[in-house]
PDB file of C-alpha atoms in Angstrom:
ATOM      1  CA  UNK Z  25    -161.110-133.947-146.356  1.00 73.00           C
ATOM      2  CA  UNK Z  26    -163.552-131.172-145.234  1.00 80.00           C
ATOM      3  CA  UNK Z  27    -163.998-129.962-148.988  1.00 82.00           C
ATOM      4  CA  UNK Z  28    -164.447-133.583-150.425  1.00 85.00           C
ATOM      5  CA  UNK Z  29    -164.276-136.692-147.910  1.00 84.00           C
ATOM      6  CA  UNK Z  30    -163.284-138.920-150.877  1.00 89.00           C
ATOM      7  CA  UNK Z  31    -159.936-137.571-151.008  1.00 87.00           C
ATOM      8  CA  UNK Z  32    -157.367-139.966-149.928  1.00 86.00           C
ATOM      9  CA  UNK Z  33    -154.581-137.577-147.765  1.00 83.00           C
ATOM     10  CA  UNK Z  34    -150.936-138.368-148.398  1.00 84.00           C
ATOM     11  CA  UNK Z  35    -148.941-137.909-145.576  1.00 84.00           C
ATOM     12  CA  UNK Z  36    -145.075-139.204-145.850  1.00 84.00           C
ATOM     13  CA  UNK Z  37    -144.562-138.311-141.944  1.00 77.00           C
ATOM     14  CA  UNK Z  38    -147.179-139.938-140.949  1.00 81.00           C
ATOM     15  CA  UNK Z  39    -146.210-143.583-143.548  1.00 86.00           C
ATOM     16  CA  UNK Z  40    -145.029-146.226-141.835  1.00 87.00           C
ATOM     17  CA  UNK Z  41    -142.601-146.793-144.793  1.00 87.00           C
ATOM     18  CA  UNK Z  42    -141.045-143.647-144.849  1.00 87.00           C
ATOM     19  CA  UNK Z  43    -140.364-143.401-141.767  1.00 87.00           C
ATOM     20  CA  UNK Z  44    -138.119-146.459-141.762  1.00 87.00           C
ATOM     21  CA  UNK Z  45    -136.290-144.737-144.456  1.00 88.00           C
ATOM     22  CA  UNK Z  46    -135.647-141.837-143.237  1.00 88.00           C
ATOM     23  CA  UNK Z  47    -135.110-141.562-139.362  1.00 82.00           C
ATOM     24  CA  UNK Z  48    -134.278-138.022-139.697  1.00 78.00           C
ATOM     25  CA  UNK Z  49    -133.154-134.799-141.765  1.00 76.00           C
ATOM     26  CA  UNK Z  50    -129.732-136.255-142.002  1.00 81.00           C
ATOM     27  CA  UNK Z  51    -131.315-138.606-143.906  1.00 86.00           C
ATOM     28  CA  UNK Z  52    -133.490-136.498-145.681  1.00 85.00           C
ATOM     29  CA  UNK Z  53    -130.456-133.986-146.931  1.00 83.00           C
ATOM     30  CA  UNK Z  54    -128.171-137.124-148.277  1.00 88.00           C
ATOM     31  CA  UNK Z  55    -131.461-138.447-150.020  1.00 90.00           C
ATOM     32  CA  UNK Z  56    -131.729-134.565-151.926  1.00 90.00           C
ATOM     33  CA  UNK Z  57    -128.722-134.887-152.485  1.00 89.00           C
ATOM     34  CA  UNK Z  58    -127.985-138.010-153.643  1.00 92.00           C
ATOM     35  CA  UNK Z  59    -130.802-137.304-156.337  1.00 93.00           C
ATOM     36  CA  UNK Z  60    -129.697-133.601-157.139  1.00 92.00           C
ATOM     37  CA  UNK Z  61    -132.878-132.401-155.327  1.00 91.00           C
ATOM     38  CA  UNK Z  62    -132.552-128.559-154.514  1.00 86.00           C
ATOM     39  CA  UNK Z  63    -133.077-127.408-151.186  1.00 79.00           C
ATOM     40  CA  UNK Z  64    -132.249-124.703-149.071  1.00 69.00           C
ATOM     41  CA  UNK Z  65    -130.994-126.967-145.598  1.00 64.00           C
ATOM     42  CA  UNK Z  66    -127.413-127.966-145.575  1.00 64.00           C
ATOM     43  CA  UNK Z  67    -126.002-130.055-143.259  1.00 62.00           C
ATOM     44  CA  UNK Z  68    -124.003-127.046-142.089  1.00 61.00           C
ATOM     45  CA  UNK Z  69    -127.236-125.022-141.197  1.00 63.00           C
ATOM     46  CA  UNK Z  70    -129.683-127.573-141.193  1.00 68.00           C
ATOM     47  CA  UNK Z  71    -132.577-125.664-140.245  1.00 81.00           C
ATOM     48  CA  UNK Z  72    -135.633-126.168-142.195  1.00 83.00           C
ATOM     49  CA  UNK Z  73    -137.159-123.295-144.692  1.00 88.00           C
ATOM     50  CA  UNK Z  74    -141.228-122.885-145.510  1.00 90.00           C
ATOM     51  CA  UNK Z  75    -141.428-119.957-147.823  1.00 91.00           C
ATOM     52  CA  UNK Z  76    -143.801-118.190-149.791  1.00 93.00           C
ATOM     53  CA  UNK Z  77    -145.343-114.651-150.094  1.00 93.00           C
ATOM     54  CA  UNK Z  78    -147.314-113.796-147.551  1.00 94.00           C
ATOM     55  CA  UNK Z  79    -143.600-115.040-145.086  1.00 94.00           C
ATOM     56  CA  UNK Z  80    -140.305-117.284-144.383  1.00 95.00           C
ATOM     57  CA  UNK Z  81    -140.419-119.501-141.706  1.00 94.00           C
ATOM     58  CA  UNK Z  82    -137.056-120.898-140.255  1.00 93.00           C
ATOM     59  CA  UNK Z  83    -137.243-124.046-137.673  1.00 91.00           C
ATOM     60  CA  UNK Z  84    -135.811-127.616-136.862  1.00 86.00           C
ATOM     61  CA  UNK Z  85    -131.806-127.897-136.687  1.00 84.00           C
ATOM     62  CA  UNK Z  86    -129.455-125.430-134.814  1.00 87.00           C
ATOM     63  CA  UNK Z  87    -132.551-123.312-134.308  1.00 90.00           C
ATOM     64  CA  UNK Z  88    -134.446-125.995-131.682  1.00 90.00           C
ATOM     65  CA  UNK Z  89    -131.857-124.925-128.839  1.00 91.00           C
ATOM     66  CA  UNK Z  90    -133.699-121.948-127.882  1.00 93.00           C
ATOM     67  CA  UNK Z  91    -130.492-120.070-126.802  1.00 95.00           C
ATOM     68  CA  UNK Z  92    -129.121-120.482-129.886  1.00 91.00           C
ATOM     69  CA  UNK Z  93    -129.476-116.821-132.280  1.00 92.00           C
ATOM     70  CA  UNK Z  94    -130.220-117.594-135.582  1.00 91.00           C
ATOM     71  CA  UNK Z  95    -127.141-116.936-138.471  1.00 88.00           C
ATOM     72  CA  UNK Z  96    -127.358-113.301-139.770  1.00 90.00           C
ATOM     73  CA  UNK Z  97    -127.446-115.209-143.521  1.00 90.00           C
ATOM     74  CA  UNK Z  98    -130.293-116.745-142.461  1.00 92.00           C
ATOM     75  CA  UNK Z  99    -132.755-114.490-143.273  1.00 94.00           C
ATOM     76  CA  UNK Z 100    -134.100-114.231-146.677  1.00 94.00           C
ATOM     77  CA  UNK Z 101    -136.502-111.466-146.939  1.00 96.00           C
ATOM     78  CA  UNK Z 102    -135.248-108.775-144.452  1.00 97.00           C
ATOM     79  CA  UNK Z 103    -132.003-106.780-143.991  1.00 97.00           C
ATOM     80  CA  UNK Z 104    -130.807-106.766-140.518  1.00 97.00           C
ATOM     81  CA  UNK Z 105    -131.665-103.648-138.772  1.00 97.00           C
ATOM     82  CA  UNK Z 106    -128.372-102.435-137.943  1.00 96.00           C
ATOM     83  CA  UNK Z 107    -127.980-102.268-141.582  1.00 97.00           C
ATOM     84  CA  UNK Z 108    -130.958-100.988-142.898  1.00 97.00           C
ATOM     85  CA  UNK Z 109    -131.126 -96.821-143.943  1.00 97.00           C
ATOM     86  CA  UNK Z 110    -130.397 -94.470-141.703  1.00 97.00           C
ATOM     87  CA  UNK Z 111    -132.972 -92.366-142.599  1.00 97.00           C
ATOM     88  CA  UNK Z 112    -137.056 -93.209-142.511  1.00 97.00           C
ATOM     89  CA  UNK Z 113    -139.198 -94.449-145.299  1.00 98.00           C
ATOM     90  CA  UNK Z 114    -143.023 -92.938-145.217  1.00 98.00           C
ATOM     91  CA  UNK Z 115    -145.626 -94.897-146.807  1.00 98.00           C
ATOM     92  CA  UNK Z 116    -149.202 -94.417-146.705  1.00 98.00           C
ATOM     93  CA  UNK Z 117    -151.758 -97.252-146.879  1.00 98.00           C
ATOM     94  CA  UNK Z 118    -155.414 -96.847-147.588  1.00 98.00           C
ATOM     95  CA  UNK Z 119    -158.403 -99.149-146.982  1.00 98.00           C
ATOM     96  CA  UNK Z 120    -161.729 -99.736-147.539  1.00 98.00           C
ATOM     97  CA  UNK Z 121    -164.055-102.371-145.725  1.00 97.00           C
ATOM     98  CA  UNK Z 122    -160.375-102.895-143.716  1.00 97.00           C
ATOM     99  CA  UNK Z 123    -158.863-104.411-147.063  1.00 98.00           C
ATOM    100  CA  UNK Z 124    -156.132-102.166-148.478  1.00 98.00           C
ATOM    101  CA  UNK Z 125    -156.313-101.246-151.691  1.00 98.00           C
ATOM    102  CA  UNK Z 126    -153.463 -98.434-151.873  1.00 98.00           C
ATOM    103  CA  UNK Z 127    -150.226 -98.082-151.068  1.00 98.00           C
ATOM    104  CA  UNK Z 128    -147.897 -94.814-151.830  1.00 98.00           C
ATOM    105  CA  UNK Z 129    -144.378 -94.699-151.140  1.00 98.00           C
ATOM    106  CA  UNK Z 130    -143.996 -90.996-150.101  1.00 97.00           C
ATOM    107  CA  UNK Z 131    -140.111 -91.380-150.931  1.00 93.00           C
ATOM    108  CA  UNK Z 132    -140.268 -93.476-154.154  1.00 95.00           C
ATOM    109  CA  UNK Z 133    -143.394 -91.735-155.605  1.00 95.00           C
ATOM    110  CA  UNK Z 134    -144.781 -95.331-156.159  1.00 97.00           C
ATOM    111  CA  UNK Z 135    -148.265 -96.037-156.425  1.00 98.00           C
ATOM    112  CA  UNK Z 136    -149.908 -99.220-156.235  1.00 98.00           C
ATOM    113  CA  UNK Z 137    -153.556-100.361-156.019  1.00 98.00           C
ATOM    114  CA  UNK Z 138    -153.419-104.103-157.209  1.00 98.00           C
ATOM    115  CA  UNK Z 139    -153.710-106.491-154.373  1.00 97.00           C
ATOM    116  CA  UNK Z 140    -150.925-108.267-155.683  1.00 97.00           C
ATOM    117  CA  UNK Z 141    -148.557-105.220-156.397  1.00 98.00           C
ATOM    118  CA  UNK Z 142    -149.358-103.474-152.650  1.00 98.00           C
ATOM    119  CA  UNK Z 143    -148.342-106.926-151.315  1.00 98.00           C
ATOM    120  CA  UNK Z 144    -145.038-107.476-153.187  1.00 97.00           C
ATOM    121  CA  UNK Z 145    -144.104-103.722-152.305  1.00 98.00           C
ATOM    122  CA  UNK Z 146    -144.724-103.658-149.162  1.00 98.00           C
ATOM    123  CA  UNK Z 147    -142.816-106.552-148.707  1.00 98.00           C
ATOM    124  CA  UNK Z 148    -140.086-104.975-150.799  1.00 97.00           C
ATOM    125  CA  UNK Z 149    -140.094-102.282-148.807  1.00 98.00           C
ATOM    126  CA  UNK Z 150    -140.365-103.089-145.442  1.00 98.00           C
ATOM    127  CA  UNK Z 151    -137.564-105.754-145.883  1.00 98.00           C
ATOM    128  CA  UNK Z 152    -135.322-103.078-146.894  1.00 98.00           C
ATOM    129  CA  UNK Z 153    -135.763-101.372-143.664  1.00 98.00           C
ATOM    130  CA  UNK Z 154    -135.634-104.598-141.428  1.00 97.00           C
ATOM    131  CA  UNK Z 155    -139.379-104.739-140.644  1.00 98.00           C
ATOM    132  CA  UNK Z 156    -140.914-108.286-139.921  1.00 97.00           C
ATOM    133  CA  UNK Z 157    -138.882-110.192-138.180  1.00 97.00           C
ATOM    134  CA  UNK Z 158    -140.215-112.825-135.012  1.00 96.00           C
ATOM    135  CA  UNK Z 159    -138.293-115.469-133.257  1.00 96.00           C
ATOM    136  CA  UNK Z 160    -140.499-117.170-130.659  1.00 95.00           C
ATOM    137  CA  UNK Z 161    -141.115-121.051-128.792  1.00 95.00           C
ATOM    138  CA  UNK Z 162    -144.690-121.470-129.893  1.00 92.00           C
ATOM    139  CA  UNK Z 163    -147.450-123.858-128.894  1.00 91.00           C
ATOM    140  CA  UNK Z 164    -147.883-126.769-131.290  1.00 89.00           C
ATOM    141  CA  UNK Z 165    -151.846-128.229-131.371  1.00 88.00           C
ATOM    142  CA  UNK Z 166    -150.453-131.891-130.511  1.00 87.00           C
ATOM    143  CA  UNK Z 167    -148.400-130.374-127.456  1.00 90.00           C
ATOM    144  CA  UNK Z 168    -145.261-129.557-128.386  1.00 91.00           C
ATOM    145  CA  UNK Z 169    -143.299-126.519-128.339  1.00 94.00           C
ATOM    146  CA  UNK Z 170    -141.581-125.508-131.041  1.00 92.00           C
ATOM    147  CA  UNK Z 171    -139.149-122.627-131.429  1.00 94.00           C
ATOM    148  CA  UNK Z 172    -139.650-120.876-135.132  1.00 94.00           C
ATOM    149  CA  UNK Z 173    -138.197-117.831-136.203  1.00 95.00           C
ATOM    150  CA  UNK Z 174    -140.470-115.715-138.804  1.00 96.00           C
ATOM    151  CA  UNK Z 175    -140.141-112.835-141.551  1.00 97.00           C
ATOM    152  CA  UNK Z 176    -143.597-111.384-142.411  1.00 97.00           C
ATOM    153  CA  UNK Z 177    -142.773-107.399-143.628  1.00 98.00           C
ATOM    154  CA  UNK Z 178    -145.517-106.342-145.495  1.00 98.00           C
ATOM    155  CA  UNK Z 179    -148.163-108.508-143.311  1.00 97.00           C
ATOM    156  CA  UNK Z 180    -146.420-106.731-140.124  1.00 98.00           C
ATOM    157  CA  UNK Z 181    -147.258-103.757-141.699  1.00 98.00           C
ATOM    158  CA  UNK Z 182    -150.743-103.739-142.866  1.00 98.00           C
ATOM    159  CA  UNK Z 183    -151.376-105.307-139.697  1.00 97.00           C
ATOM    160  CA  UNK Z 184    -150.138-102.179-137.718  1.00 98.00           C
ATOM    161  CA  UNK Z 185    -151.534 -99.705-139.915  1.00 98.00           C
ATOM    162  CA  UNK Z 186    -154.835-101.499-140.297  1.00 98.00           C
ATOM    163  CA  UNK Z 187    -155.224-101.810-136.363  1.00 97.00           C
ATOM    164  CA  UNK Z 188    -154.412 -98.263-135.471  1.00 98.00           C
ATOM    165  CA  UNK Z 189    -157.378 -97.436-138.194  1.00 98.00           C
ATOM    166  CA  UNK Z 190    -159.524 -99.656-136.123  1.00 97.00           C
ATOM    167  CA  UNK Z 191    -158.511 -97.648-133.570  1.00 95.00           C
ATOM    168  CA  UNK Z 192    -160.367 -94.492-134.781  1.00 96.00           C
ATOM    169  CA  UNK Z 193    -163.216 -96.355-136.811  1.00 96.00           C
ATOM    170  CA  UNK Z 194    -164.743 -98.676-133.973  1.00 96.00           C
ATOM    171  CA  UNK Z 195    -166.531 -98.438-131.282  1.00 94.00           C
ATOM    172  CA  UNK Z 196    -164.820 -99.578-127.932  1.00 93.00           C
ATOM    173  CA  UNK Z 197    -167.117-102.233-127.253  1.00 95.00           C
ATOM    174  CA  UNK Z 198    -166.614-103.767-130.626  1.00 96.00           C
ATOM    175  CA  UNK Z 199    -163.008-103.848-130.739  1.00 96.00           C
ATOM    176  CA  UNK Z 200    -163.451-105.677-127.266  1.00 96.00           C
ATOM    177  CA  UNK Z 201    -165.046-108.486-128.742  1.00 96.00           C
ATOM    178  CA  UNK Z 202    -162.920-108.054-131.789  1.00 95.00           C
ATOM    179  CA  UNK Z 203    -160.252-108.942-129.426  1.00 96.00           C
ATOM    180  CA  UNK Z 204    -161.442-112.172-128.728  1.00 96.00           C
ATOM    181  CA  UNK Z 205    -162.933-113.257-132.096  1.00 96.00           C
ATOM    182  CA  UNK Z 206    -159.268-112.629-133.634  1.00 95.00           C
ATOM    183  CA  UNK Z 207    -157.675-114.768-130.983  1.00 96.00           C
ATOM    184  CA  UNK Z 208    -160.381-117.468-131.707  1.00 97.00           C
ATOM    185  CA  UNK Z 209    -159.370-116.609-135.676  1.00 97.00           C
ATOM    186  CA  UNK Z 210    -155.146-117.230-135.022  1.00 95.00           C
ATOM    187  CA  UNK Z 211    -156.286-120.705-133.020  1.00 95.00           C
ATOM    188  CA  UNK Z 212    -158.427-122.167-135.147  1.00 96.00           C
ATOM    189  CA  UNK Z 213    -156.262-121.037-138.580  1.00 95.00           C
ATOM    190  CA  UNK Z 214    -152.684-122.035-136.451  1.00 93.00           C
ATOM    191  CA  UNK Z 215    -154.677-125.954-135.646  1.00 93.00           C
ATOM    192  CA  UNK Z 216    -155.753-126.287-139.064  1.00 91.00           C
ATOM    193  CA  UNK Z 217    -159.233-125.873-138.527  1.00 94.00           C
ATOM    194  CA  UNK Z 218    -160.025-122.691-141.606  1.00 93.00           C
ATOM    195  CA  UNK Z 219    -163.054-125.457-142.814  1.00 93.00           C
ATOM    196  CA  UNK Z 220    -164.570-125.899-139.770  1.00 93.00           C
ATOM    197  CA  UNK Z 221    -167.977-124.206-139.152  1.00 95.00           C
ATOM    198  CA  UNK Z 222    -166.655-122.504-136.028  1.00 97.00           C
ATOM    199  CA  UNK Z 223    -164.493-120.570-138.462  1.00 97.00           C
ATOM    200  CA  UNK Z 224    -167.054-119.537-141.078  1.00 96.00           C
ATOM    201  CA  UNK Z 225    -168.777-117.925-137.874  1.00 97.00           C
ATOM    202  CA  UNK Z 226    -165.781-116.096-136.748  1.00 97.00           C
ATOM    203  CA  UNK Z 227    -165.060-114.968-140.613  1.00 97.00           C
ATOM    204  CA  UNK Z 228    -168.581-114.078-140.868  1.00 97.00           C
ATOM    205  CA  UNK Z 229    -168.237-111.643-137.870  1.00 96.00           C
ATOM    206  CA  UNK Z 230    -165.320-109.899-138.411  1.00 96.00           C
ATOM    207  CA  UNK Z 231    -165.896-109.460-141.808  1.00 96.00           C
ATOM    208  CA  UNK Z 232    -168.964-107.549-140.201  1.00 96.00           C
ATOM    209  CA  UNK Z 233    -166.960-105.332-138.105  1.00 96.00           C
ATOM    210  CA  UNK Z 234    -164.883-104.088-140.919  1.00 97.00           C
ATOM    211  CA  UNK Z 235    -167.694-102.396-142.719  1.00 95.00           C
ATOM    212  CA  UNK Z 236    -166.588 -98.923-141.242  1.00 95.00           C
ATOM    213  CA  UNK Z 237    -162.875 -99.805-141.194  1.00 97.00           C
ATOM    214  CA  UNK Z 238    -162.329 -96.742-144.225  1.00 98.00           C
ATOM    215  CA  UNK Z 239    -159.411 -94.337-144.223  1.00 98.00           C
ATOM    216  CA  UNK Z 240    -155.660 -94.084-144.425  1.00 98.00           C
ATOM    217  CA  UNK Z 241    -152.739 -94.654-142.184  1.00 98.00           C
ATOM    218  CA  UNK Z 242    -149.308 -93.036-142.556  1.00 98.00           C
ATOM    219  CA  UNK Z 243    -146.665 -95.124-141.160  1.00 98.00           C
ATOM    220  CA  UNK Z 244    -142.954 -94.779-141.094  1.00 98.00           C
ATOM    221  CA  UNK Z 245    -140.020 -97.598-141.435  1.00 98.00           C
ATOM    222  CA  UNK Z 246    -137.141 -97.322-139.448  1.00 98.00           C
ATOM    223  CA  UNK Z 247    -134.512-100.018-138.348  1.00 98.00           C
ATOM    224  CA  UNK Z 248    -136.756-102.880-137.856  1.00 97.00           C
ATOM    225  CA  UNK Z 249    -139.719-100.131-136.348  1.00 98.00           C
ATOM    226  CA  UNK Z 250    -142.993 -99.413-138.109  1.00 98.00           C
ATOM    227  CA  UNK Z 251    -143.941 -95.964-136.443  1.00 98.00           C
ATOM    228  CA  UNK Z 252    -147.715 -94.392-137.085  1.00 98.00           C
ATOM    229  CA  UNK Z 253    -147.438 -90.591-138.071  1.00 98.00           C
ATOM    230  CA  UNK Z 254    -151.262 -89.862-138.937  1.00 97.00           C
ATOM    231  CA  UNK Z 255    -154.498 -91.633-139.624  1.00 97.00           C
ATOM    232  CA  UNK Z 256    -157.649 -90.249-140.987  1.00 97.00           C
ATOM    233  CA  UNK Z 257    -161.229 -91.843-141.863  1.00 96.00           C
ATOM    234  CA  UNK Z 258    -164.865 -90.529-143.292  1.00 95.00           C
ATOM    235  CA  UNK Z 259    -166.151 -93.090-140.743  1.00 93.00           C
ATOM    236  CA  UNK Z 260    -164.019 -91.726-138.207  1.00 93.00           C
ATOM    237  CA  UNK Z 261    -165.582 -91.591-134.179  1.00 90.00           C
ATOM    238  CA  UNK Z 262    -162.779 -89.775-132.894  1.00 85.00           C
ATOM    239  CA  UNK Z 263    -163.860 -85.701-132.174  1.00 76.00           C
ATOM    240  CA  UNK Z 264    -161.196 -83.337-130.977  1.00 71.00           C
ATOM    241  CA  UNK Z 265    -164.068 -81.470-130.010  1.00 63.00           C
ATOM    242  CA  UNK Z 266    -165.237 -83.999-127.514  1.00 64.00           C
ATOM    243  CA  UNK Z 267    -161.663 -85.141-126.771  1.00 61.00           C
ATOM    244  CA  UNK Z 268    -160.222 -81.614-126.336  1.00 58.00           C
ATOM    245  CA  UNK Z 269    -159.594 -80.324-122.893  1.00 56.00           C
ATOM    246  CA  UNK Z 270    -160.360 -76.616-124.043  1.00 56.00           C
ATOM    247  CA  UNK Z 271    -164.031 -77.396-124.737  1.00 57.00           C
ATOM    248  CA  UNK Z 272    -165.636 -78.481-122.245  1.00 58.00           C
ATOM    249  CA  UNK Z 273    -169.234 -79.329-123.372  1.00 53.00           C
ATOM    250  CA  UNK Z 274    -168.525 -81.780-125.985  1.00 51.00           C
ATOM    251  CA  UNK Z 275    -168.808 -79.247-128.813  1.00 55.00           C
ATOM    252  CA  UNK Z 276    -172.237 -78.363-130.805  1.00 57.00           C
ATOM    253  CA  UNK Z 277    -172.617 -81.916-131.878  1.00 61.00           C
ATOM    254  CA  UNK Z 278    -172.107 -83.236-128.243  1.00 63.00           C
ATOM    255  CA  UNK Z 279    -174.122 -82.789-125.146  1.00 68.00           C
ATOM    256  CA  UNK Z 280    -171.645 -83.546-122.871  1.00 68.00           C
ATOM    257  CA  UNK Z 281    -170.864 -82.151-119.009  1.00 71.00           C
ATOM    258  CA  UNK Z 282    -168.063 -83.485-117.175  1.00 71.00           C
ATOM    259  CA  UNK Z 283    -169.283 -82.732-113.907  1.00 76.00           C
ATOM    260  CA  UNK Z 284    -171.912 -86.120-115.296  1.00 75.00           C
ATOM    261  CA  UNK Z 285    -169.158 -88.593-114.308  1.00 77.00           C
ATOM    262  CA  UNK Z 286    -169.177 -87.818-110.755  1.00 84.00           C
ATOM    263  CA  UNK Z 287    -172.194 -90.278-110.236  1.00 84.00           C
ATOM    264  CA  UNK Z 288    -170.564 -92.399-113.317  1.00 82.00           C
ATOM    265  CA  UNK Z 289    -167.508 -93.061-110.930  1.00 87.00           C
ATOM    266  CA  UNK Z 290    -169.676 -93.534-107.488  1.00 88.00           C
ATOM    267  CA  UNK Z 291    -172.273 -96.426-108.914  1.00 88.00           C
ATOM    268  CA  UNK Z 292    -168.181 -97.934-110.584  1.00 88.00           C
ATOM    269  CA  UNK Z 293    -167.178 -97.478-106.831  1.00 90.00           C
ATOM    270  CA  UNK Z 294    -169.747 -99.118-105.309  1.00 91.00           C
ATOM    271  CA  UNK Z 295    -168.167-102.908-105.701  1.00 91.00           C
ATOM    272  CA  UNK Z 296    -164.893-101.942-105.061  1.00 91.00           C
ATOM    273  CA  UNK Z 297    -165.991-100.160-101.966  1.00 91.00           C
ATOM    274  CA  UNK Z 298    -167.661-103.502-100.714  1.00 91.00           C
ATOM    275  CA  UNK Z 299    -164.901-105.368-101.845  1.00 91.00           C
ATOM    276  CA  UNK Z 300    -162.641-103.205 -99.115  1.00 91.00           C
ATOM    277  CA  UNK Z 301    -164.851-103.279 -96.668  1.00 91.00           C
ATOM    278  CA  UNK Z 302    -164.891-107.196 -96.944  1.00 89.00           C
ATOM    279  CA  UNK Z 303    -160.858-107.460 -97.136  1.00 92.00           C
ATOM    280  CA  UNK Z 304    -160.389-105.032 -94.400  1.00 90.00           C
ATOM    281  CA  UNK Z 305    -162.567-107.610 -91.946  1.00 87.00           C
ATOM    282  CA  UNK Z 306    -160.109-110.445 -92.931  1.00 87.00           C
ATOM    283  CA  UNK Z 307    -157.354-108.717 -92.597  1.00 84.00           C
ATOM    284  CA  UNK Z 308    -158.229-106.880 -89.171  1.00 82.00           C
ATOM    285  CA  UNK Z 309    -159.435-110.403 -87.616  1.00 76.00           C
ATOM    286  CA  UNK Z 310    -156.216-112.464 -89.043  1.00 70.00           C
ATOM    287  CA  UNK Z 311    -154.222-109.382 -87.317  1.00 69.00           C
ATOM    288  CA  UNK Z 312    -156.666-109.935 -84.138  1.00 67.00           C
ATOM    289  CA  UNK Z 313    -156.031-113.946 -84.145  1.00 68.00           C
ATOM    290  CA  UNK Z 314    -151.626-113.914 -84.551  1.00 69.00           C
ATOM    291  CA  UNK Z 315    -152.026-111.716 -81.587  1.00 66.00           C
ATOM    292  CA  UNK Z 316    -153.757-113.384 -79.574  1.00 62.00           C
TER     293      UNK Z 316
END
């Protein structure tokens, strides 16, 4: 109703009617498949499947007992780790603006560049190696917990290659706030709220920090591990002149002289001096008062 306030929302779980029908999945699965309705639940593992291409999402049934490991079949888009290759697969992921727009399977010799196609590889990919996989007891917005078991491989890998570009593209400051704006992002997306005005500022902004985000990450998929071998970027901040310890004047494009941060760490000092000083009273004059 954001987008058009006339629309009349259908929701069968929330009908008063159908929920005198059906008290339940049991229900649910005998209605399917009393009316040949294909679904992926069976009575016998009866937990519930969301799927699509961005990830598979697994709840409800033998999965809500939290102690209870979810079926090795269960998993649709991932190999189990034990059995994926013995051996590494490198890939290497490019971006601009922080949206990647390459992918090349070092391995393979595959090259893709459609948004699409990167996806859909990645995904192939990553699968094959057992990359992706989540099983955690999550915070519902009306209160409950709910225990949900997840397989997202290529989103668990551009998200680990695109923050360790961050890493060497931003500024430390900005990546602080970053921080915070993408937790804002995952609550307001996870409660439903991607309309909301609230959201359009947090798009807005991050969207602004990704301006620099340019370069290429080379990962490597192992066993259910996404390991980062290299990363470069024209918009890069990171100087090995500046960060090496056998220079130690920043380099000619840096004025820098560590013997600066000796008054850099006294005026840091200065609260944590006062908050001794102030501790070390309590502490002497609780001592002082048992005794006494």
């Amino acid at each position: 109703q954001a987008l058009d306030a006339t629309i009349t929302t259908i929701a069968p779980w929330r009908d008063p009617e159908f929920l005198e029908k059906f008290k339940g999945r049991t229900d649910l699965l005998n209605y399917a498949a009393e009316n040949n309705i294909p679904v992926d639940a069976t009575p016998k593992a009866n937990y519930s499947v969301d799927e699509n291409l961005f990830h598979t999402s697994f709840e409800s049934g033998m999965l809500e007992d939290p102690m209870t490991p979810p079926d090795k079949s269960m998993w649709k888009m991932t190999v189990d780790p034990t059995d994926a290759p013995d051996v590494g697969e490198r890939i290497r992921i490019e971006f601009e603006k922080g949206v990647p727009v390459k992918a090349i399977g070092h391995g393979d010799g595959v090259t893709k560049t459609d948004p699409l196609e990167i996806f859909m590889y990645l995904n192939e990919r990553a699968g094959a190696n057992g990359v992706g996989r989540l099983d955690i007891v999550e915070n519902r917005f009306v209160g409950i917990k709910s225990r949900g078991c997840y397989e997202t491989p290529a989103g668990t890998v551009l998200r680990a290659a695109h923050l360790d570009l961050e890493g060497i593209t931003l500024d430390r400051e900005v990546v602080r706030i970053r921080d915070r704006l993408s937790a804002e992002f995952a609550t307001l997306a996870y409660n439903g709220f991607w309309f909301a005005p609230e959201m359009e500022l947090v798009k807005h902004s991050l969207n602004f920090v990704q301006r620099h985000v340019n370069g290429a990450v080379e990962i490597e998929l192992y066993k259910g591990n996404i390991t980062i071998k290299g990363r470069e970027s024209p918009n890069a901040l990171y100087s090995s002149d500046l960060a090496s310890m056998d220079i130690d004047d920043g380099g000619a494009l840096f004025d820098y002289n560590p013997k600066d941060s000796q008054g850099f760490i006294k005026i840091n000092s200065t609260r944590l001096k006062a908050y001794f000083n102030m501790t070390s009273k309590l502490n002497s004059s609780g001592a002082a008062a048992e005794d006494s």
